[in-house]
PDB file of C-alpha atoms in Angstrom:
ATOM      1  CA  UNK A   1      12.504  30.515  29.276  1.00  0.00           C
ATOM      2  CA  UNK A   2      10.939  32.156  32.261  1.00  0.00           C
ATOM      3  CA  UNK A   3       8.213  33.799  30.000  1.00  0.00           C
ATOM      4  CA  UNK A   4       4.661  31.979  30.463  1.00  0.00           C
ATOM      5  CA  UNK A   5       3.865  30.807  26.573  1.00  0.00           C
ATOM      6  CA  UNK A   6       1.179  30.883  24.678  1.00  0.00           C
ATOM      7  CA  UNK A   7      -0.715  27.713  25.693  1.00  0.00           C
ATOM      8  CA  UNK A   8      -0.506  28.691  29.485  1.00  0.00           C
ATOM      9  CA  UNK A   9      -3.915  30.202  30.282  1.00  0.00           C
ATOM     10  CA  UNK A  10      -4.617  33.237  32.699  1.00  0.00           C
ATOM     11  CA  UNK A  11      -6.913  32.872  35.866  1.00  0.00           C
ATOM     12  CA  UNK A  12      -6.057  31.453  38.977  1.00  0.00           C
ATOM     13  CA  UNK A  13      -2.222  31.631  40.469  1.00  0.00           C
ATOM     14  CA  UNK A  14      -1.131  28.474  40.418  1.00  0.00           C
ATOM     15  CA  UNK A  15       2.276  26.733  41.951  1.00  0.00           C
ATOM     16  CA  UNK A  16       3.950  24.036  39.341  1.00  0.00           C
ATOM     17  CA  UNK A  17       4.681  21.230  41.838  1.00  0.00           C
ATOM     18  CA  UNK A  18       7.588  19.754  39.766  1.00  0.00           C
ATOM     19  CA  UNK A  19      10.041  23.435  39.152  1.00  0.00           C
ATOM     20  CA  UNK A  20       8.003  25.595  41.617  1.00  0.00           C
ATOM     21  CA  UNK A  21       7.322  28.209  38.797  1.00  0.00           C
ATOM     22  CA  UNK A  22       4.195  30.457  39.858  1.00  0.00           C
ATOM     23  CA  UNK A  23       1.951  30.899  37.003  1.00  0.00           C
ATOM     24  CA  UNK A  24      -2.022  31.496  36.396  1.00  0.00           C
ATOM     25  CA  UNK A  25      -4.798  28.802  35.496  1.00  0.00           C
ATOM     26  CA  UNK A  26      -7.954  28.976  33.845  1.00  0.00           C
ATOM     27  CA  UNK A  27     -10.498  26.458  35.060  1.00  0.00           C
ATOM     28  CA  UNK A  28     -12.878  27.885  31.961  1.00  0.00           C
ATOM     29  CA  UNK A  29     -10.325  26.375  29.236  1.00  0.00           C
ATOM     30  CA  UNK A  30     -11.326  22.950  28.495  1.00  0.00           C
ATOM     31  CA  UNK A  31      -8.352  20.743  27.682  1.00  0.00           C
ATOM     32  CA  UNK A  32      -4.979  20.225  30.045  1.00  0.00           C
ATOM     33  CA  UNK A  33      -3.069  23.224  30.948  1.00  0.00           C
ATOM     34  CA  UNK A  34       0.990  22.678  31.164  1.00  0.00           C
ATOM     35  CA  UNK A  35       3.580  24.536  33.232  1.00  0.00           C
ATOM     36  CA  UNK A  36       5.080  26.466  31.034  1.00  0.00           C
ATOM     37  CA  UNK A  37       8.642  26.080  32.181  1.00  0.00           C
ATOM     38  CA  UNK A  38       9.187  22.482  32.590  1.00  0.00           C
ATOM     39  CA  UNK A  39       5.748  21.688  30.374  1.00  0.00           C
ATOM     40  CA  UNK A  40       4.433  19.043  33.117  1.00  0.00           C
ATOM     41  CA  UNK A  41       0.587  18.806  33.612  1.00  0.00           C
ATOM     42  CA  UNK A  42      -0.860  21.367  36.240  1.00  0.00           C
ATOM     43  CA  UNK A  43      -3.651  20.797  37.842  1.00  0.00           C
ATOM     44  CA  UNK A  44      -6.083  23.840  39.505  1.00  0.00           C
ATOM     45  CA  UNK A  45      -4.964  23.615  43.229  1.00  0.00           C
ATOM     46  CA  UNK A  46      -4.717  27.007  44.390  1.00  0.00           C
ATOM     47  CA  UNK A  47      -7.980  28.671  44.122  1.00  0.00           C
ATOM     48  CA  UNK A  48      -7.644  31.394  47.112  1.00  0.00           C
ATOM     49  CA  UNK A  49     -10.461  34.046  46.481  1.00  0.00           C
ATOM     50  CA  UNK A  50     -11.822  32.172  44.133  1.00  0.00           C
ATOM     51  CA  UNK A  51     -15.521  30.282  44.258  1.00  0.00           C
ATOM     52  CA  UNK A  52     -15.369  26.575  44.137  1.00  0.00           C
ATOM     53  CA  UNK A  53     -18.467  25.211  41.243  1.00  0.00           C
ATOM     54  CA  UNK A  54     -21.342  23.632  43.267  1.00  0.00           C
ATOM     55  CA  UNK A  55     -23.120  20.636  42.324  1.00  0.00           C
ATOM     56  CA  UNK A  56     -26.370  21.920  40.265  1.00  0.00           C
ATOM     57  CA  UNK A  57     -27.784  18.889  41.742  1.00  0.00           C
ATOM     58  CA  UNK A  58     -29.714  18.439  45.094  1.00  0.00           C
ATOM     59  CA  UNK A  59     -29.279  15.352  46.872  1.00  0.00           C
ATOM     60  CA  UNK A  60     -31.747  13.896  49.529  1.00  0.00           C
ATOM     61  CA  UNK A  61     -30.143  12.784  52.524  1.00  0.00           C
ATOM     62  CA  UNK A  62     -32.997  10.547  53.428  1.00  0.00           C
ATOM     63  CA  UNK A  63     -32.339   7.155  53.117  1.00  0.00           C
ATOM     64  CA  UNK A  64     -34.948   4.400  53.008  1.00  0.00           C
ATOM     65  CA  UNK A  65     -34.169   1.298  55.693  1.00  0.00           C
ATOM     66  CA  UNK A  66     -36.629  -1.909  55.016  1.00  0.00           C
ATOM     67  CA  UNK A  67     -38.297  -3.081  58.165  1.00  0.00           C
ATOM     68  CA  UNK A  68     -39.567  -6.792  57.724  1.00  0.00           C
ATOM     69  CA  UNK A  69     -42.395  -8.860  59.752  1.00  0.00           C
ATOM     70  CA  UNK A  70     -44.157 -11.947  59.623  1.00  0.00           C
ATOM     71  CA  UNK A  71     -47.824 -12.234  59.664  1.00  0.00           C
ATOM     72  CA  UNK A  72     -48.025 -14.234  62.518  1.00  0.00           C
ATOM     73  CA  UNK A  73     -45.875 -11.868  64.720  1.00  0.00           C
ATOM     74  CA  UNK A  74     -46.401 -11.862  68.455  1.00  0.00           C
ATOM     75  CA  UNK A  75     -47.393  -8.436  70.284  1.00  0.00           C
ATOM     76  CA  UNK A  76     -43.407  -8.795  72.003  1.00  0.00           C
ATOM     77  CA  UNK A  77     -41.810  -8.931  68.620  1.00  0.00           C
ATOM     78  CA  UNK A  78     -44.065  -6.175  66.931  1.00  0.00           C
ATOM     79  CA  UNK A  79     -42.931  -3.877  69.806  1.00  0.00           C
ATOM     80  CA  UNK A  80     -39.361  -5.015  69.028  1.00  0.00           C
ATOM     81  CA  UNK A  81     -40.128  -3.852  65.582  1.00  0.00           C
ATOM     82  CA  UNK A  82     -41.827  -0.780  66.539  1.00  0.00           C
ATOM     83  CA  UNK A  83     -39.166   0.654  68.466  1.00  0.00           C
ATOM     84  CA  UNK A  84     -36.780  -0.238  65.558  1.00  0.00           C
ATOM     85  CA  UNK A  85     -39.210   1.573  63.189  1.00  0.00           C
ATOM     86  CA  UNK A  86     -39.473   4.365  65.452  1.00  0.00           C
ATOM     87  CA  UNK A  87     -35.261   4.727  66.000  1.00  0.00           C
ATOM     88  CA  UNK A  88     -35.026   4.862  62.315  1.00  0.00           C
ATOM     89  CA  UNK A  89     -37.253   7.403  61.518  1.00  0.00           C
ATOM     90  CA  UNK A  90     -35.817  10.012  64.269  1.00  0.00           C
ATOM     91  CA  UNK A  91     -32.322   9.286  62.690  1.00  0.00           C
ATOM     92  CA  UNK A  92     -34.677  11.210  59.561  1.00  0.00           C
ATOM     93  CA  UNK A  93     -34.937   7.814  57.307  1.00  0.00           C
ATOM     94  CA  UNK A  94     -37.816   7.176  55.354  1.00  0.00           C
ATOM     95  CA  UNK A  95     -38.776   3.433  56.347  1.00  0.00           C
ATOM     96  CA  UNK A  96     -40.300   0.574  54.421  1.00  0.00           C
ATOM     97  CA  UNK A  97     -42.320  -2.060  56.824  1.00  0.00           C
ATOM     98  CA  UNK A  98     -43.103  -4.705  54.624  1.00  0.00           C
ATOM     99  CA  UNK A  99     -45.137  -7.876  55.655  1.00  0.00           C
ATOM    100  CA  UNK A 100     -43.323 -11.182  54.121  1.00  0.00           C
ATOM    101  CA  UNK A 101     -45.282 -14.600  53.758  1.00  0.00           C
ATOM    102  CA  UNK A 102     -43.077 -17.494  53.346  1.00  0.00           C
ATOM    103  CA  UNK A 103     -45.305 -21.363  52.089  1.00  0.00           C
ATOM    104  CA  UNK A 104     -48.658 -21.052  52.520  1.00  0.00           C
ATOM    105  CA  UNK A 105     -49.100 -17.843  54.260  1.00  0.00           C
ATOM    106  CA  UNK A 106     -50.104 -15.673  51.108  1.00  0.00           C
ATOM    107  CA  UNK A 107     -53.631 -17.689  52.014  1.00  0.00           C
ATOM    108  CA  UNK A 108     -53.742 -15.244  54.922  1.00  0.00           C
ATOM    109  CA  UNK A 109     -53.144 -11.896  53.387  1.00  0.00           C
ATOM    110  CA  UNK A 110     -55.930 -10.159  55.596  1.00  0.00           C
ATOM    111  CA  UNK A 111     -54.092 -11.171  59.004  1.00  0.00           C
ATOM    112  CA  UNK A 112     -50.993  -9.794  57.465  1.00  0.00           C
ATOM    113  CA  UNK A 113     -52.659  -6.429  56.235  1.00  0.00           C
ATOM    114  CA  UNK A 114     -54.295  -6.688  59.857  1.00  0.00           C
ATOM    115  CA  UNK A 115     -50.940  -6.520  61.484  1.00  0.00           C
ATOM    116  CA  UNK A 116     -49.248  -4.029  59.108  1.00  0.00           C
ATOM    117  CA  UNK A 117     -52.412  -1.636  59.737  1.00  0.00           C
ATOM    118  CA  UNK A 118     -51.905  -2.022  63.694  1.00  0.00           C
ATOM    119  CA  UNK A 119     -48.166  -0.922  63.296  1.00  0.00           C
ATOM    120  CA  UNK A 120     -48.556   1.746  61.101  1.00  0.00           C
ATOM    121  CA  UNK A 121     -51.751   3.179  63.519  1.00  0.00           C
ATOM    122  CA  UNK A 122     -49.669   3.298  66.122  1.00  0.00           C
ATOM    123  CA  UNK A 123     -46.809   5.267  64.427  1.00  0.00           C
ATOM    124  CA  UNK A 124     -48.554   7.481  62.559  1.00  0.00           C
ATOM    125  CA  UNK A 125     -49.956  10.698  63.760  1.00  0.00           C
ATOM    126  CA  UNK A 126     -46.961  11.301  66.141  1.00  0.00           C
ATOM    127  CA  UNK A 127     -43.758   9.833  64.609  1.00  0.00           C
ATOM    128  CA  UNK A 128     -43.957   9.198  61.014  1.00  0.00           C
ATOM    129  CA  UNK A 129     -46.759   9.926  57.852  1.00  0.00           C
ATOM    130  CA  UNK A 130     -47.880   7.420  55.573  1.00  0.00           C
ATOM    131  CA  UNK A 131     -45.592   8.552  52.011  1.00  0.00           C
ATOM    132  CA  UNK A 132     -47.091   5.089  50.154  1.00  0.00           C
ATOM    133  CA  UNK A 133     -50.048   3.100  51.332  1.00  0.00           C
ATOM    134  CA  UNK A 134     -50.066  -0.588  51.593  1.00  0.00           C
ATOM    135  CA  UNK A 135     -50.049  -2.335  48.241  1.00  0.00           C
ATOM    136  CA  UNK A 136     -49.371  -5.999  47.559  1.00  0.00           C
ATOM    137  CA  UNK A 137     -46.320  -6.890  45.655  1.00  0.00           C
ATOM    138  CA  UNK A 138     -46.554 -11.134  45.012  1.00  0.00           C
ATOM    139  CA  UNK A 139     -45.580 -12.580  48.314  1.00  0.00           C
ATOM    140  CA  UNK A 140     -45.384  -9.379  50.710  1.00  0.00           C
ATOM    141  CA  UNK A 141     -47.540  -6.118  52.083  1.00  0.00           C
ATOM    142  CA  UNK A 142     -45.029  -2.997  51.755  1.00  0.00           C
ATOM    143  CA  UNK A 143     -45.937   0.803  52.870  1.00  0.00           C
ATOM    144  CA  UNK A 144     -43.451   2.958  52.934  1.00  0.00           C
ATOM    145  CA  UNK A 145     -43.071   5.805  56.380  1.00  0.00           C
ATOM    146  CA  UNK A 146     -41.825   8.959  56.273  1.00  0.00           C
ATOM    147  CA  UNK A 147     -40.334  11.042  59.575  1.00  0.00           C
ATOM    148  CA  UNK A 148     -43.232  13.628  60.475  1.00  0.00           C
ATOM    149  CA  UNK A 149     -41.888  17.450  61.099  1.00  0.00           C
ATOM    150  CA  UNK A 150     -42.147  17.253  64.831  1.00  0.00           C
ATOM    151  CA  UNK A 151     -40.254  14.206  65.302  1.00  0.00           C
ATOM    152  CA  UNK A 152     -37.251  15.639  63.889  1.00  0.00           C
ATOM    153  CA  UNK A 153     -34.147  14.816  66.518  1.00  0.00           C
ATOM    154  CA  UNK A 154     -36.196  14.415  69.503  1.00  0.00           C
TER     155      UNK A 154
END
């Protein structure tokens, strides 16, 4: 009874955690592999010398944070804002400052893009590059920041 059987595969030792029986375990095999003493599911635990799979797949760790100001802002809150923007983008986010109008304000679109401009100037060439330009989208002004190599962790 102690024999492994035929449906136990070879490959990686493996430990049944119900009898204790050692045994090997092929990850390759598709399907579920059983213990081949008490027949209870085993799962691939004990992969010592063995390679762990990688994800194929790259994932970006930069996230995107939204940043939002009204047209009419004051120079006190766009400095508020500014430092915000700036915090973000050494913590290596990408940052979307978008410009909402609320009523009546879409009739001043070119104060809006006015203010937007002055923020993004003043970011620019040492914190952050532009990775989407302004473009209106119905009742706001978006442009999207990215962190610039040399502001990395300051």
């Amino acid at each position: 009874m102690n024999e492994p059987s035929s449906r136990t595969p070879e490959g990686i030792p493996h430990r049944c955690d119900v009898c204790g029986i050692e045994f090997r375990l092929n990850r390759s095999l598709a399907g579920d592999a059983c213990c081949p003493n008490c027949n209870a599911l085993a799962w691939p635990i004990g992969e010592e010398g063995h390679e762990s799979q990688r994800p194929s797949i790259k994932t970006s760790t930069a996230k995107t944070k939204e940043v939002r100001i009204r047209p009419e802002s004051e120079d006190m809150d766009l400095g508020d804002q500014l430092h915000r923007v700036i915090s973000l983008l050494r913590k290596q986010n990408d940052v979307s400052v978008s410009v909402l109008f609320r009523g009546r304000d879409p009739e001043h679109q070119v104060m809006g893009k006015a203010v937007l401009e002055r923020l993004v100037d003043s970011l620019v060439p040492e914190h952050a590059f532009v990775k989407t330009p302004a473009h209106i989208a119905t009742r706001r002004i978006c442009c999207t920041l990215s962190p610039s190599k040399k502001s990395g962790g300051e």
